Amino acid sequence: SQQGEEDPQALSIQEGENATMNCSYKTSINNLQWYRQNSGRGLVHLILIRSNEREKHSGRLRVTLDTSKKSSSLLITASRAADTASYFCATRIYGGSQGNLIFGKGTKLSVKP
Amino acid sequence: DGGITQSPKYLFRKEGQNVTLSCEQNLNHDAMYWYRQDPGQGLRLIYYSQIVNDFQKGDIAEGYSVSREKKESFPLTVTSAQKNPTAFYLCASSIGLAGQSEQFFGPGTRLTVL
């Protein structure tokens, strides 16, 4: 079963607008990561947020984590056409297999110039 | 340049054939991973390796095999036992274990069964 579920599945915005993507998960986690994937390419790591953290920033990215609601959000401010990609959250389950990051199905973001 | 390379970029296989996908990294990472991605889906873990000569099955290991004879290399063989192998395959590596640190991904290999 899917541990992480991103919402929405697809998002279309104009350049300059903010984009918010959400990730919900089912079981306790050690931490949560966000990745970006351009079409037909490998994934690129964006941010890792630990279970004892509530918010992290990296450039135009802001990630929040609410462990009581088992959810995280990724905010991209002042979006650019180059931000067009799919965004995935990935969780390592508390007490789970050492090798296993569980990925959601992703949010496909389209930023129109 | 440091990074992960995968080859080939595109691979075509006839039914009943085994094929091997290459993954090489020069990041000096201990851990390496193979994922499968189907259209509109997230990544699913096939195999991972934390050290040389050791590897563990992931969620969908059936029909696949791996080896880890060198730290830099983690090839994946898709065997004829894999009934639906057409997919995008991604290799990744990390300094520590998955979830403890970021994973670095290769560009992927797209496998198509003819």
Short mmCIF file of C-alpha atoms in Angstrom, two decimals, chain A residues 31 33 35 37 40-43 45 48 50 88 92 97-101 103-105, chain B residues 33 35 37 41-43 45 48 50 59 88 90 97-103 105-106:
data_model
loop_
_atom_site.label_atom_id
_atom_site.label_comp_id
_atom_site.label_asym_id
_atom_site.label_seq_id
_atom_site.Cartn_x
_atom_site.Cartn_y
_atom_site.Cartn_z
CA ASN A 31 12.06 11.79 8.22
CA GLN A 33 12.27 13.94 1.73
CA TYR A 35 12.46 15.12 -4.82
CA GLN A 37 11.88 14.78 -11.55
CA GLY A 40 12.22 11.26 -18.55
CA ARG A 41 15.08 12.06 -16.17
CA GLY A 42 16.37 10.94 -12.80
CA LEU A 43 15.23 12.43 -9.52
CA HIS A 45 16.85 15.73 -4.04
CA LEU A 48 15.06 16.37 3.90
CA ARG A 50 13.41 15.18 10.17
CA PHE A 88 7.63 13.35 -5.04
CA ARG A 92 11.52 6.28 5.70
CA SER A 97 13.84 -1.58 6.48
CA GLN A 98 17.14 0.25 6.42
CA GLY A 99 17.15 0.43 2.66
CA ASN A 100 13.63 1.39 2.00
CA LEU A 101 12.47 4.85 1.09
CA PHE A 103 7.83 7.21 -2.67
CA GLY A 104 4.42 8.66 -3.43
CA LYS A 105 3.00 8.90 -6.94
CA TYR B 33 19.67 1.19 -5.04
CA TYR B 35 14.09 1.42 -8.56
CA GLN B 37 9.06 3.52 -12.27
CA GLN B 41 3.64 6.14 -10.65
CA GLY B 42 6.17 6.64 -7.94
CA LEU B 43 9.34 4.62 -7.54
CA LEU B 45 12.48 -0.48 -4.77
CA TYR B 48 19.55 -2.26 -2.54
CA GLN B 50 24.76 -1.22 1.69
CA ASP B 59 9.47 -4.66 -2.58
CA PHE B 88 11.88 3.15 -16.53
CA LEU B 90 16.54 4.28 -11.95
CA LEU B 97 21.25 4.48 4.50
CA ALA B 98 18.09 5.44 2.67
CA GLY B 99 16.20 8.05 4.59
CA GLN B 100 19.18 9.11 6.64
CA SER B 101 20.62 11.07 3.76
CA GLU B 102 19.72 12.21 0.29
CA GLN B 103 19.86 9.86 -2.63
CA PHE B 105 19.98 9.39 -8.98
CA GLY B 106 21.27 8.41 -12.37
#
